[in-house]
Every structure is written in C-alpha cells, then in structure tokens.
Coordinates of N, CA and C in Angstrom, one line a residue:
M1466 N 22.8 22.2 -15.0 CA 21.9 22.6 -13.5 C 20.5 22.7 -14.0
E1467 N 20.1 21.9 -13.0 CA 18.4 21.8 -13.5 C 17.5 22.7 -12.7
T1468 N 16.6 23.0 -13.4 CA 15.7 24.5 -12.7 C 15.0 23.7 -11.6
R1469 N 14.3 24.9 -10.9 CA 13.5 24.3 -9.7 C 12.1 23.5 -9.8
K1470 N 12.1 23.6 -11.0 CA 10.7 22.9 -11.7 C 11.2 21.3 -11.9
E1471 N 12.3 21.2 -12.7 CA 13.0 20.0 -12.6 C 13.1 19.0 -11.3
M1472 N 13.6 20.0 -10.7 CA 13.7 19.4 -9.2 C 12.8 19.0 -8.6
F1473 N 11.7 20.0 -8.3 CA 10.0 19.6 -7.5 C 9.8 18.0 -8.3
L1474 N 9.9 18.2 -9.4 CA 9.4 16.9 -10.2 C 10.0 15.7 -9.8
V1475 N 11.1 15.9 -9.8 CA 12.4 14.9 -9.4 C 11.5 14.1 -8.0
R1476 N 11.4 15.5 -7.3 CA 11.1 14.9 -5.5 C 9.8 14.5 -5.6
L1477 N 8.9 14.9 -6.4 CA 7.6 14.3 -6.3 C 7.3 13.2 -6.6
G1478 N 8.3 12.7 -7.9 CA 8.0 11.5 -8.0 C 8.6 10.4 -7.2
K1479 N 9.7 10.8 -6.6 CA 10.3 10.1 -5.7 C 9.5 9.9 -4.3
F1480 N 8.3 11.0 -4.2 CA 7.6 11.0 -3.1 C 6.6 10.1 -3.4
V1481 N 6.0 10.0 -4.6 CA 4.7 9.2 -5.0 C 5.4 7.6 -4.7
W1482 N 6.7 7.2 -5.4 CA 7.0 5.8 -5.4 C 6.8 5.4 -4.0
V1483 N 7.5 6.2 -3.0 CA 7.6 5.7 -1.6 C 6.3 5.7 -1.1
K1484 N 5.3 6.5 -1.2 CA 3.8 6.0 -1.2 C 3.4 4.9 -1.4
V1485 N 3.6 4.7 -2.7 CA 3.1 3.3 -3.5 C 3.4 2.4 -2.5
V1486 N 5.0 2.4 -2.6 CA 5.3 1.3 -1.9 C 4.9 1.1 -0.5
A1487 N 4.6 2.2 0.3 CA 4.3 2.1 1.4 C 2.9 1.3 1.4
V1488 N 1.6 1.7 0.5 CA 0.5 1.2 0.6 C 0.9 -0.3 0.5
I1489 N 1.5 -0.8 -0.4 CA 1.7 -2.1 -0.9 C 2.3 -2.8 0.2
V1490 N 3.2 -2.4 1.0 CA 3.8 -2.8 2.2 C 2.9 -3.2 3.3
A1491 N 1.7 -1.8 3.4 CA 1.0 -2.1 4.6 C -0.3 -3.0 4.2
G1492 N -0.7 -3.3 2.9 CA -1.5 -4.0 2.5 C -1.3 -5.5 2.7
L1493 N 0.1 -5.4 2.4 CA 0.6 -7.2 2.5 C 0.7 -7.6 4.0
F1494 N 0.9 -6.5 5.1 CA 1.0 -7.0 6.6 C -0.4 -6.9 6.8
L1495 N -1.6 -6.2 6.5 CA -3.0 -6.6 6.7 C -3.5 -7.8 6.4
Y1496 N -2.7 -8.1 4.9 CA -3.4 -9.3 4.5 C -2.9 -10.8 5.2
Q1497 N -1.7 -10.4 5.8 CA -0.8 -11.5 6.4 C -1.7 -11.8 8.0
D1498 N -1.8 -10.5 8.3 CA -2.5 -10.4 9.6 C -3.7 -11.0 9.7
I1499 N -4.4 -10.9 8.5 CA -6.2 -11.8 8.4 C -5.7 -13.3 8.3
V1500 N -4.6 -13.7 7.5 CA -4.2 -14.8 7.3 C -3.9 -15.7 8.5
W1501 N -3.4 -14.8 9.5 CA -2.8 -15.2 10.6 C -4.1 -15.6 11.8
A1502 N -5.3 -14.7 11.5 CA -6.0 -14.6 12.2 C -7.1 -15.4 12.0
G1503 N -7.3 -16.1 10.8 CA -8.2 -17.5 10.7 C -8.3 -17.5 9.3
G1504 N -7.4 -17.2 8.4 CA -7.3 -17.8 7.2 C -8.5 -17.0 6.3
E1505 N -8.4 -17.7 5.1 CA -9.6 -17.6 4.1 C -11.0 -17.6 4.5
E1506 N -11.2 -18.2 5.9 CA -12.8 -18.1 6.7 C -12.7 -16.6 6.8
V1507 N -12.1 -15.7 7.2 CA -12.0 -14.3 7.7 C -12.5 -13.5 6.8
L1508 N -11.9 -13.8 5.8 CA -12.1 -13.0 4.2 C -13.8 -13.1 4.0
S1509 N -13.9 -14.8 4.0 CA -15.2 -15.0 3.3 C -16.2 -14.4 4.4
K1510 N -16.0 -14.2 5.8 CA -17.4 -14.0 6.4 C -17.4 -12.6 6.7
A1511 N -16.2 -11.9 6.0 CA -16.5 -10.4 6.0 C -17.1 -9.9 5.0
F1512 N -17.1 -10.4 3.8 CA -17.6 -10.1 2.4 C -19.0 -10.7 2.3
S1513 N -19.4 -11.8 3.3 CA -20.4 -12.4 3.0 C -22.0 -11.6 3.3
P1514 N -22.8 -11.8 2.4 CA -23.7 -10.6 2.3 C -25.1 -11.3 3.6
Q1515 N -24.7 -11.8 5.1 CA -25.1 -12.2 6.1 C -25.8 -11.1 7.1

C-alpha cells in the first residue's frame, strides 16, 4: 500500500502533466488564431520595433 506522500506525489505529477498539456494546446490555438487573422504578417508587425 502506498503512503500518503507517494500518493500525493503521483497526483501532483499527473496534475503537472495536465497543466503542461493545457498550456501547449492553448499556445497552439493562439498561434492558429494569429495565422487565421493574417498569418506571418501579424507576427512580424507585433515584434517589429516601430
């Protein structure tokens, strides 16, 4: 039988992976939204020092 600490670490590890996957998916959706809005032009304008 696992101790409470081991169970906590297993749950924490699963939670961290869920957060990592959620951030990656959100980033992909944001990038896709920028591409649909105007593609690379939008990205280059956002980062140009004008």
